[in-house]
């Protein structure tokens, strides 16, 4: 992981070790207030008036501040918040072919925000406030494990903390930080080609135009391997065919890019556009 994500792990491990549960009442009340900015009384008064207040967004606001954000990240409009902070590229829309990474701040479709703790297999792990409420008589901050396989539709998107905090990373194939690349891209060199990038570092192409959400090509015309090197350089080496080897180098392969430009030892220039 990057230094930013390492710092996120250290922070969250220090405040939520193991099965730690922090409640808004009892012995952990002061800790809860520190980590959300809310008290049991404030929430109880809100509940008495028919409200549903909890500390989910207070927790992400605290987390963002502890990570060094000068902008408060405790809101539901995370996309708008990072735009106002001058970091629009750090907002990532949830899609079938991408996933959040450790420390990213998640916006759920159910009007909830919390922090990604990575995955256990295909199950999303999170650190979250808002795990109590009126019916429980208190609010709770704790680690949460998904009840089933990861479903991208349950997230609106997330703040990529590497991008938000300008982390210098050099991820490798299969790294969660490269999930923005996986899936379909249209590549033009005078004619249209369609590339499919896999998490294992391989890439295939076809001349048949895919539709949104299409599976990998059933009959690829060639297969290659891709490697990533900082700063923002993606290199594809295609299997030799037609009497020679082909290497394509994309120089603006920044995290969350939707358009890349490239040169090739055989066919130049190239322009790649993300197919959503």
PDB file of C-alpha atoms in Angstrom:
ATOM      1  CA  UNK A   1       0.000   0.000   0.000  1.00  0.00           C
ATOM      2  CA  UNK A   2       0.956   3.643  -0.316  1.00  0.00           C
ATOM      3  CA  UNK A   3       2.156   5.669   2.665  1.00  0.00           C
ATOM      4  CA  UNK A   4      -1.268   7.334   2.840  1.00  0.00           C
ATOM      5  CA  UNK A   5      -3.022   3.974   3.112  1.00  0.00           C
ATOM      6  CA  UNK A   6      -0.454   2.716   5.626  1.00  0.00           C
ATOM      7  CA  UNK A   7      -1.222   5.779   7.745  1.00  0.00           C
ATOM      8  CA  UNK A   8      -4.942   5.083   7.446  1.00  0.00           C
ATOM      9  CA  UNK A   9      -4.411   1.535   8.679  1.00  0.00           C
ATOM     10  CA  UNK A  10      -2.329   2.704  11.637  1.00  0.00           C
ATOM     11  CA  UNK A  11      -4.960   5.271  12.589  1.00  0.00           C
ATOM     12  CA  UNK A  12      -7.908   2.899  12.372  1.00  0.00           C
ATOM     13  CA  UNK A  13      -6.057   0.062  14.098  1.00  0.00           C
ATOM     14  CA  UNK A  14      -5.225   2.411  16.972  1.00  0.00           C
ATOM     15  CA  UNK A  15      -8.814   3.553  17.586  1.00  0.00           C
ATOM     16  CA  UNK A  16     -10.671   0.360  16.596  1.00  0.00           C
ATOM     17  CA  UNK A  17      -8.409  -2.574  17.505  1.00  0.00           C
ATOM     18  CA  UNK A  18      -9.996  -5.999  17.177  1.00  0.00           C
ATOM     19  CA  UNK A  19     -13.686  -6.025  18.068  1.00  0.00           C
ATOM     20  CA  UNK A  20     -13.682  -2.633  19.802  1.00  0.00           C
ATOM     21  CA  UNK A  21     -17.113  -1.022  20.102  1.00  0.00           C
ATOM     22  CA  UNK A  22     -17.405   2.681  20.926  1.00  0.00           C
ATOM     23  CA  UNK A  23     -20.845   3.778  22.113  1.00  0.00           C
ATOM     24  CA  UNK A  24     -22.245   7.258  22.594  1.00  0.00           C
ATOM     25  CA  UNK A  25     -23.154   6.439  26.207  1.00  0.00           C
ATOM     26  CA  UNK A  26     -21.374   4.716  29.074  1.00  0.00           C
ATOM     27  CA  UNK A  27     -17.613   4.486  29.477  1.00  0.00           C
ATOM     28  CA  UNK A  28     -16.818   5.286  25.829  1.00  0.00           C
ATOM     29  CA  UNK A  29     -19.090   8.341  25.551  1.00  0.00           C
ATOM     30  CA  UNK A  30     -16.248  10.879  25.595  1.00  0.00           C
ATOM     31  CA  UNK A  31     -14.343   8.912  22.950  1.00  0.00           C
ATOM     32  CA  UNK A  32     -17.453   8.782  20.793  1.00  0.00           C
ATOM     33  CA  UNK A  33     -17.882  12.564  21.050  1.00  0.00           C
ATOM     34  CA  UNK A  34     -14.216  13.056  20.127  1.00  0.00           C
ATOM     35  CA  UNK A  35     -14.645  10.877  17.012  1.00  0.00           C
ATOM     36  CA  UNK A  36     -17.944  12.347  15.792  1.00  0.00           C
ATOM     37  CA  UNK A  37     -18.451  15.774  17.351  1.00  0.00           C
ATOM     38  CA  UNK A  38     -21.813  14.552  18.733  1.00  0.00           C
ATOM     39  CA  UNK A  39     -23.004  13.733  22.227  1.00  0.00           C
ATOM     40  CA  UNK A  40     -25.621  11.314  23.501  1.00  0.00           C
ATOM     41  CA  UNK A  41     -27.800  14.265  24.578  1.00  0.00           C
ATOM     42  CA  UNK A  42     -27.712  15.952  21.175  1.00  0.00           C
ATOM     43  CA  UNK A  43     -28.819  12.729  19.488  1.00  0.00           C
ATOM     44  CA  UNK A  44     -31.409  11.887  22.179  1.00  0.00           C
ATOM     45  CA  UNK A  45     -32.981  15.329  21.767  1.00  0.00           C
ATOM     46  CA  UNK A  46     -33.077  14.796  17.998  1.00  0.00           C
ATOM     47  CA  UNK A  47     -34.678  11.348  18.370  1.00  0.00           C
ATOM     48  CA  UNK A  48     -37.304  12.750  20.737  1.00  0.00           C
ATOM     49  CA  UNK A  49     -38.398  15.108  17.962  1.00  0.00           C
ATOM     50  CA  UNK A  50     -38.658  12.273  15.428  1.00  0.00           C
ATOM     51  CA  UNK A  51     -35.141  12.632  13.980  1.00  0.00           C
ATOM     52  CA  UNK A  52     -32.747   9.869  12.968  1.00  0.00           C
ATOM     53  CA  UNK A  53     -29.407  11.510  13.770  1.00  0.00           C
ATOM     54  CA  UNK A  54     -26.315   9.325  14.099  1.00  0.00           C
ATOM     55  CA  UNK A  55     -22.584   9.939  13.852  1.00  0.00           C
ATOM     56  CA  UNK A  56     -21.764   8.238  10.547  1.00  0.00           C
ATOM     57  CA  UNK A  57     -20.752  11.448   8.772  1.00  0.00           C
ATOM     58  CA  UNK A  58     -19.194  12.868  11.938  1.00  0.00           C
ATOM     59  CA  UNK A  59     -16.928   9.823  12.006  1.00  0.00           C
ATOM     60  CA  UNK A  60     -15.736  10.281   8.405  1.00  0.00           C
ATOM     61  CA  UNK A  61     -15.224  13.979   9.127  1.00  0.00           C
ATOM     62  CA  UNK A  62     -13.030  13.102  12.104  1.00  0.00           C
ATOM     63  CA  UNK A  63     -11.172  10.480  10.065  1.00  0.00           C
ATOM     64  CA  UNK A  64     -10.486  12.903   7.224  1.00  0.00           C
ATOM     65  CA  UNK A  65      -9.186  15.538   9.637  1.00  0.00           C
ATOM     66  CA  UNK A  66      -6.901  13.038  11.370  1.00  0.00           C
ATOM     67  CA  UNK A  67      -5.557  12.036   7.961  1.00  0.00           C
ATOM     68  CA  UNK A  68      -4.689  15.676   7.271  1.00  0.00           C
ATOM     69  CA  UNK A  69      -7.635  17.003   5.256  1.00  0.00           C
ATOM     70  CA  UNK A  70      -8.206  20.740   5.654  1.00  0.00           C
ATOM     71  CA  UNK A  71     -11.690  20.241   4.226  1.00  0.00           C
ATOM     72  CA  UNK A  72     -14.316  18.539   6.371  1.00  0.00           C
ATOM     73  CA  UNK A  73     -15.130  15.176   4.791  1.00  0.00           C
ATOM     74  CA  UNK A  74     -18.157  14.415   6.943  1.00  0.00           C
ATOM     75  CA  UNK A  75     -21.034  14.836   4.517  1.00  0.00           C
ATOM     76  CA  UNK A  76     -23.159  12.837   2.126  1.00  0.00           C
ATOM     77  CA  UNK A  77     -22.248  14.864  -0.986  1.00  0.00           C
ATOM     78  CA  UNK A  78     -18.677  13.575  -1.092  1.00  0.00           C
ATOM     79  CA  UNK A  79     -18.381  14.347  -4.805  1.00  0.00           C
ATOM     80  CA  UNK A  80     -19.300  17.972  -4.213  1.00  0.00           C
ATOM     81  CA  UNK A  81     -17.060  18.206  -1.150  1.00  0.00           C
ATOM     82  CA  UNK A  82     -13.920  17.101  -2.990  1.00  0.00           C
ATOM     83  CA  UNK A  83     -14.714  19.403  -5.915  1.00  0.00           C
ATOM     84  CA  UNK A  84     -14.865  22.364  -3.542  1.00  0.00           C
ATOM     85  CA  UNK A  85     -11.599  21.175  -2.013  1.00  0.00           C
ATOM     86  CA  UNK A  86      -9.955  21.325  -5.454  1.00  0.00           C
ATOM     87  CA  UNK A  87      -9.632  17.532  -5.668  1.00  0.00           C
ATOM     88  CA  UNK A  88     -12.343  16.504  -8.165  1.00  0.00           C
ATOM     89  CA  UNK A  89     -10.238  13.629  -9.494  1.00  0.00           C
ATOM     90  CA  UNK A  90     -10.358  11.908  -6.123  1.00  0.00           C
ATOM     91  CA  UNK A  91     -14.066  11.109  -6.486  1.00  0.00           C
ATOM     92  CA  UNK A  92     -14.621   7.645  -7.966  1.00  0.00           C
ATOM     93  CA  UNK A  93     -18.006   6.531  -9.261  1.00  0.00           C
ATOM     94  CA  UNK A  94     -18.834   2.946  -8.272  1.00  0.00           C
ATOM     95  CA  UNK A  95     -18.862   0.656 -11.316  1.00  0.00           C
ATOM     96  CA  UNK A  96     -18.926  -3.065 -11.920  1.00  0.00           C
ATOM     97  CA  UNK A  97     -15.223  -3.136 -12.793  1.00  0.00           C
ATOM     98  CA  UNK A  98     -13.749  -1.110  -9.924  1.00  0.00           C
ATOM     99  CA  UNK A  99     -13.556  -1.345  -6.150  1.00  0.00           C
ATOM    100  CA  UNK A 100     -12.521   0.889  -3.261  1.00  0.00           C
ATOM    101  CA  UNK A 101      -9.233   0.290  -1.455  1.00  0.00           C
ATOM    102  CA  UNK A 102      -8.208   0.456   2.178  1.00  0.00           C
ATOM    103  CA  UNK A 103      -8.901   3.855   3.737  1.00  0.00           C
ATOM    104  CA  UNK A 104     -11.180   5.205   0.997  1.00  0.00           C
ATOM    105  CA  UNK A 105     -14.266   7.085   2.240  1.00  0.00           C
ATOM    106  CA  UNK A 106     -17.411   5.381   0.974  1.00  0.00           C
ATOM    107  CA  UNK A 107     -20.751   6.935   0.047  1.00  0.00           C
ATOM    108  CA  UNK A 108     -23.447   4.273   0.217  1.00  0.00           C
ATOM    109  CA  UNK A 109     -26.634   4.368  -1.812  1.00  0.00           C
ATOM    110  CA  UNK A 110     -28.521   4.175   1.492  1.00  0.00           C
ATOM    111  CA  UNK A 111     -27.399   7.680   2.617  1.00  0.00           C
ATOM    112  CA  UNK A 112     -24.562   6.436   4.747  1.00  0.00           C
ATOM    113  CA  UNK A 113     -20.820   7.144   4.756  1.00  0.00           C
ATOM    114  CA  UNK A 114     -17.973   5.176   6.280  1.00  0.00           C
ATOM    115  CA  UNK A 115     -14.410   3.992   5.647  1.00  0.00           C
ATOM    116  CA  UNK A 116     -13.237   0.983   3.620  1.00  0.00           C
ATOM    117  CA  UNK A 117     -11.122  -1.564   5.490  1.00  0.00           C
ATOM    118  CA  UNK A 118     -10.423  -3.634   2.391  1.00  0.00           C
ATOM    119  CA  UNK A 119     -11.915  -7.017   1.558  1.00  0.00           C
ATOM    120  CA  UNK A 120     -11.984 -10.499   3.019  1.00  0.00           C
ATOM    121  CA  UNK A 121     -12.305 -12.480  -0.182  1.00  0.00           C
ATOM    122  CA  UNK A 122     -15.362 -10.919  -1.816  1.00  0.00           C
ATOM    123  CA  UNK A 123     -16.750  -9.382   1.384  1.00  0.00           C
ATOM    124  CA  UNK A 124     -16.355  -5.641   2.025  1.00  0.00           C
ATOM    125  CA  UNK A 125     -14.998  -4.610   5.440  1.00  0.00           C
ATOM    126  CA  UNK A 126     -15.650  -1.143   6.897  1.00  0.00           C
ATOM    127  CA  UNK A 127     -15.097   1.138   9.866  1.00  0.00           C
ATOM    128  CA  UNK A 128     -18.347   2.945  10.559  1.00  0.00           C
ATOM    129  CA  UNK A 129     -20.281   5.199  12.837  1.00  0.00           C
ATOM    130  CA  UNK A 130     -24.058   5.190  12.700  1.00  0.00           C
ATOM    131  CA  UNK A 131     -24.253   1.560  13.821  1.00  0.00           C
ATOM    132  CA  UNK A 132     -26.814   2.344  16.510  1.00  0.00           C
ATOM    133  CA  UNK A 133     -29.642   4.836  16.691  1.00  0.00           C
ATOM    134  CA  UNK A 134     -32.958   5.580  18.362  1.00  0.00           C
ATOM    135  CA  UNK A 135     -34.074   1.951  18.616  1.00  0.00           C
ATOM    136  CA  UNK A 136     -30.828   1.004  20.363  1.00  0.00           C
ATOM    137  CA  UNK A 137     -30.789   4.042  22.592  1.00  0.00           C
ATOM    138  CA  UNK A 138     -27.249   5.015  21.601  1.00  0.00           C
ATOM    139  CA  UNK A 139     -25.040   5.241  18.552  1.00  0.00           C
ATOM    140  CA  UNK A 140     -22.056   2.986  17.855  1.00  0.00           C
ATOM    141  CA  UNK A 141     -18.713   3.140  16.032  1.00  0.00           C
ATOM    142  CA  UNK A 142     -17.205  -0.232  15.153  1.00  0.00           C
ATOM    143  CA  UNK A 143     -15.807  -2.463  12.451  1.00  0.00           C
ATOM    144  CA  UNK A 144     -18.444  -3.861  10.111  1.00  0.00           C
ATOM    145  CA  UNK A 145     -18.360  -6.943   7.907  1.00  0.00           C
ATOM    146  CA  UNK A 146     -20.597  -7.208   4.852  1.00  0.00           C
ATOM    147  CA  UNK A 147     -23.380  -9.772   5.013  1.00  0.00           C
ATOM    148  CA  UNK A 148     -22.765 -11.065   1.493  1.00  0.00           C
ATOM    149  CA  UNK A 149     -20.617 -10.730  -1.631  1.00  0.00           C
ATOM    150  CA  UNK A 150     -19.626  -7.209  -2.661  1.00  0.00           C
ATOM    151  CA  UNK A 151     -22.294  -5.431  -4.729  1.00  0.00           C
ATOM    152  CA  UNK A 152     -21.051  -2.304  -6.516  1.00  0.00           C
ATOM    153  CA  UNK A 153     -24.630  -0.999  -6.812  1.00  0.00           C
ATOM    154  CA  UNK A 154     -24.795  -0.508  -3.035  1.00  0.00           C
ATOM    155  CA  UNK A 155     -22.199   2.258  -3.296  1.00  0.00           C
ATOM    156  CA  UNK A 156     -22.591   5.581  -5.083  1.00  0.00           C
ATOM    157  CA  UNK A 157     -18.818   6.030  -5.061  1.00  0.00           C
ATOM    158  CA  UNK A 158     -15.896   6.914  -2.834  1.00  0.00           C
ATOM    159  CA  UNK A 159     -13.052   9.326  -2.161  1.00  0.00           C
ATOM    160  CA  UNK A 160      -9.790   7.759  -3.294  1.00  0.00           C
ATOM    161  CA  UNK A 161      -7.428   8.842  -0.521  1.00  0.00           C
ATOM    162  CA  UNK A 162      -4.291   8.356  -2.620  1.00  0.00           C
ATOM    163  CA  UNK A 163      -5.569  10.890  -5.114  1.00  0.00           C
ATOM    164  CA  UNK A 164      -7.116  13.189  -2.510  1.00  0.00           C
ATOM    165  CA  UNK A 165      -3.871  13.391  -0.522  1.00  0.00           C
ATOM    166  CA  UNK A 166      -1.692  13.381  -3.675  1.00  0.00           C
ATOM    167  CA  UNK A 167       0.044  10.132  -2.795  1.00  0.00           C
ATOM    168  CA  UNK A 168       2.891   9.073  -5.090  1.00  0.00           C
ATOM    169  CA  UNK A 169       2.262   5.403  -5.760  1.00  0.00           C
ATOM    170  CA  UNK A 170       3.494   2.820  -8.196  1.00  0.00           C
ATOM    171  CA  UNK A 171       0.860   0.070  -8.059  1.00  0.00           C
ATOM    172  CA  UNK A 172       1.324  -3.265  -9.750  1.00  0.00           C
ATOM    173  CA  UNK A 173      -1.087  -5.487 -11.622  1.00  0.00           C
ATOM    174  CA  UNK A 174      -3.719  -6.832  -9.259  1.00  0.00           C
ATOM    175  CA  UNK A 175      -3.319  -3.928  -6.804  1.00  0.00           C
ATOM    176  CA  UNK A 176      -6.680  -2.456  -5.777  1.00  0.00           C
ATOM    177  CA  UNK A 177      -5.299   0.976  -6.672  1.00  0.00           C
ATOM    178  CA  UNK A 178      -5.321  -0.106 -10.328  1.00  0.00           C
ATOM    179  CA  UNK A 179      -9.024  -0.993 -10.399  1.00  0.00           C
ATOM    180  CA  UNK A 180      -9.753   2.173 -12.405  1.00  0.00           C
ATOM    181  CA  UNK A 181      -8.039   0.516 -15.382  1.00  0.00           C
ATOM    182  CA  UNK A 182      -9.897  -2.795 -15.445  1.00  0.00           C
ATOM    183  CA  UNK A 183     -12.506  -3.407 -18.112  1.00  0.00           C
ATOM    184  CA  UNK A 184     -13.106  -1.968 -21.580  1.00  0.00           C
ATOM    185  CA  UNK A 185     -11.295   0.865 -23.380  1.00  0.00           C
ATOM    186  CA  UNK A 186     -11.702   2.079 -26.950  1.00  0.00           C
ATOM    187  CA  UNK A 187      -8.302   2.636 -28.612  1.00  0.00           C
ATOM    188  CA  UNK A 188      -7.922   4.649 -31.810  1.00  0.00           C
ATOM    189  CA  UNK A 189      -4.917   4.733 -34.126  1.00  0.00           C
ATOM    190  CA  UNK A 190      -6.843   5.706 -37.239  1.00  0.00           C
ATOM    191  CA  UNK A 191      -9.090   2.691 -36.731  1.00  0.00           C
ATOM    192  CA  UNK A 192     -11.024   1.552 -33.670  1.00  0.00           C
ATOM    193  CA  UNK A 193      -9.850  -1.282 -31.421  1.00  0.00           C
ATOM    194  CA  UNK A 194     -11.301  -2.429 -28.112  1.00  0.00           C
ATOM    195  CA  UNK A 195      -9.009  -3.395 -25.222  1.00  0.00           C
ATOM    196  CA  UNK A 196     -10.037  -5.324 -22.124  1.00  0.00           C
ATOM    197  CA  UNK A 197      -7.750  -5.015 -19.072  1.00  0.00           C
ATOM    198  CA  UNK A 198      -7.792  -7.793 -16.467  1.00  0.00           C
ATOM    199  CA  UNK A 199      -6.778  -7.539 -12.764  1.00  0.00           C
ATOM    200  CA  UNK A 200      -4.043 -10.162 -13.319  1.00  0.00           C
ATOM    201  CA  UNK A 201      -2.067  -7.771 -15.547  1.00  0.00           C
ATOM    202  CA  UNK A 202      -3.152  -9.174 -18.893  1.00  0.00           C
ATOM    203  CA  UNK A 203      -4.935  -7.325 -21.689  1.00  0.00           C
ATOM    204  CA  UNK A 204      -6.797  -8.524 -24.799  1.00  0.00           C
ATOM    205  CA  UNK A 205      -8.201  -6.737 -27.820  1.00  0.00           C
ATOM    206  CA  UNK A 206     -10.931  -7.227 -30.374  1.00  0.00           C
ATOM    207  CA  UNK A 207     -12.382  -5.267 -33.297  1.00  0.00           C
ATOM    208  CA  UNK A 208     -15.946  -6.003 -32.152  1.00  0.00           C
ATOM    209  CA  UNK A 209     -17.462  -3.060 -30.291  1.00  0.00           C
ATOM    210  CA  UNK A 210     -18.628  -4.039 -26.782  1.00  0.00           C
ATOM    211  CA  UNK A 211     -21.628  -2.662 -24.952  1.00  0.00           C
ATOM    212  CA  UNK A 212     -21.578  -1.319 -21.409  1.00  0.00           C
ATOM    213  CA  UNK A 213     -20.973  -4.188 -18.993  1.00  0.00           C
ATOM    214  CA  UNK A 214     -19.901  -6.633 -21.731  1.00  0.00           C
ATOM    215  CA  UNK A 215     -17.764  -9.580 -20.575  1.00  0.00           C
ATOM    216  CA  UNK A 216     -14.169  -9.972 -21.820  1.00  0.00           C
ATOM    217  CA  UNK A 217     -13.784 -10.786 -25.532  1.00  0.00           C
ATOM    218  CA  UNK A 218     -14.792 -14.351 -26.340  1.00  0.00           C
ATOM    219  CA  UNK A 219     -12.411 -14.485 -29.316  1.00  0.00           C
ATOM    220  CA  UNK A 220      -9.586 -11.968 -28.719  1.00  0.00           C
ATOM    221  CA  UNK A 221      -7.315 -11.106 -31.624  1.00  0.00           C
ATOM    222  CA  UNK A 222      -4.267 -10.932 -29.356  1.00  0.00           C
ATOM    223  CA  UNK A 223      -3.209 -10.976 -25.713  1.00  0.00           C
ATOM    224  CA  UNK A 224      -0.574  -8.903 -23.964  1.00  0.00           C
ATOM    225  CA  UNK A 225       0.773  -8.007 -20.549  1.00  0.00           C
ATOM    226  CA  UNK A 226       0.680  -4.572 -18.957  1.00  0.00           C
ATOM    227  CA  UNK A 227       2.947  -3.061 -16.339  1.00  0.00           C
ATOM    228  CA  UNK A 228       2.604   0.216 -14.481  1.00  0.00           C
ATOM    229  CA  UNK A 229       5.440   2.522 -13.470  1.00  0.00           C
ATOM    230  CA  UNK A 230       5.386   5.914 -11.783  1.00  0.00           C
ATOM    231  CA  UNK A 231       4.755   8.539 -12.771  1.00  0.00           C
ATOM    232  CA  UNK A 232       1.597   7.503 -14.632  1.00  0.00           C
ATOM    233  CA  UNK A 233       3.132   5.264 -17.284  1.00  0.00           C
ATOM    234  CA  UNK A 234       1.405   2.119 -18.521  1.00  0.00           C
ATOM    235  CA  UNK A 235       3.279  -0.231 -20.871  1.00  0.00           C
ATOM    236  CA  UNK A 236       1.610  -2.984 -22.913  1.00  0.00           C
ATOM    237  CA  UNK A 237       3.669  -5.726 -24.540  1.00  0.00           C
ATOM    238  CA  UNK A 238       1.585  -7.695 -27.035  1.00  0.00           C
ATOM    239  CA  UNK A 239       2.362 -11.280 -27.963  1.00  0.00           C
ATOM    240  CA  UNK A 240       4.395 -11.307 -31.216  1.00  0.00           C
ATOM    241  CA  UNK A 241       2.350 -11.640 -34.386  1.00  0.00           C
ATOM    242  CA  UNK A 242       2.495 -10.453 -37.987  1.00  0.00           C
ATOM    243  CA  UNK A 243       6.258 -10.744 -37.955  1.00  0.00           C
ATOM    244  CA  UNK A 244       7.049  -8.524 -34.977  1.00  0.00           C
ATOM    245  CA  UNK A 245       6.495  -7.492 -31.372  1.00  0.00           C
ATOM    246  CA  UNK A 246       4.412  -4.493 -30.387  1.00  0.00           C
ATOM    247  CA  UNK A 247       4.949  -2.276 -27.344  1.00  0.00           C
ATOM    248  CA  UNK A 248       2.542   0.548 -26.504  1.00  0.00           C
ATOM    249  CA  UNK A 249       3.397   3.143 -23.873  1.00  0.00           C
ATOM    250  CA  UNK A 250       0.706   5.326 -22.299  1.00  0.00           C
ATOM    251  CA  UNK A 251       2.190   8.379 -20.594  1.00  0.00           C
ATOM    252  CA  UNK A 252      -0.844   9.888 -18.867  1.00  0.00           C
ATOM    253  CA  UNK A 253      -2.208   6.814 -17.079  1.00  0.00           C
ATOM    254  CA  UNK A 254      -3.090   8.682 -13.900  1.00  0.00           C
ATOM    255  CA  UNK A 255      -5.294   7.053 -11.287  1.00  0.00           C
ATOM    256  CA  UNK A 256      -8.944   7.268 -12.341  1.00  0.00           C
ATOM    257  CA  UNK A 257      -8.019   8.394 -15.858  1.00  0.00           C
ATOM    258  CA  UNK A 258     -10.768   8.090 -18.468  1.00  0.00           C
ATOM    259  CA  UNK A 259      -8.557   9.037 -21.418  1.00  0.00           C
ATOM    260  CA  UNK A 260      -4.939   8.091 -22.168  1.00  0.00           C
ATOM    261  CA  UNK A 261      -2.523   8.879 -25.002  1.00  0.00           C
ATOM    262  CA  UNK A 262       0.178   6.527 -26.198  1.00  0.00           C
ATOM    263  CA  UNK A 263       2.975   5.866 -28.619  1.00  0.00           C
ATOM    264  CA  UNK A 264       3.881   2.537 -30.148  1.00  0.00           C
ATOM    265  CA  UNK A 265       6.941   1.053 -31.810  1.00  0.00           C
ATOM    266  CA  UNK A 266       4.688   0.040 -34.719  1.00  0.00           C
ATOM    267  CA  UNK A 267       1.483   2.081 -34.698  1.00  0.00           C
ATOM    268  CA  UNK A 268       1.398   5.691 -33.448  1.00  0.00           C
ATOM    269  CA  UNK A 269      -0.168   7.766 -32.070  1.00  0.00           C
ATOM    270  CA  UNK A 270      -2.893   6.060 -30.068  1.00  0.00           C
ATOM    271  CA  UNK A 271      -5.758   7.461 -27.966  1.00  0.00           C
ATOM    272  CA  UNK A 272      -7.608   5.348 -25.423  1.00  0.00           C
ATOM    273  CA  UNK A 273     -11.006   6.278 -23.982  1.00  0.00           C
ATOM    274  CA  UNK A 274     -12.685   4.512 -21.096  1.00  0.00           C
ATOM    275  CA  UNK A 275     -15.937   2.692 -21.966  1.00  0.00           C
ATOM    276  CA  UNK A 276     -18.342   3.040 -19.020  1.00  0.00           C
TER     277      UNK A 276
END
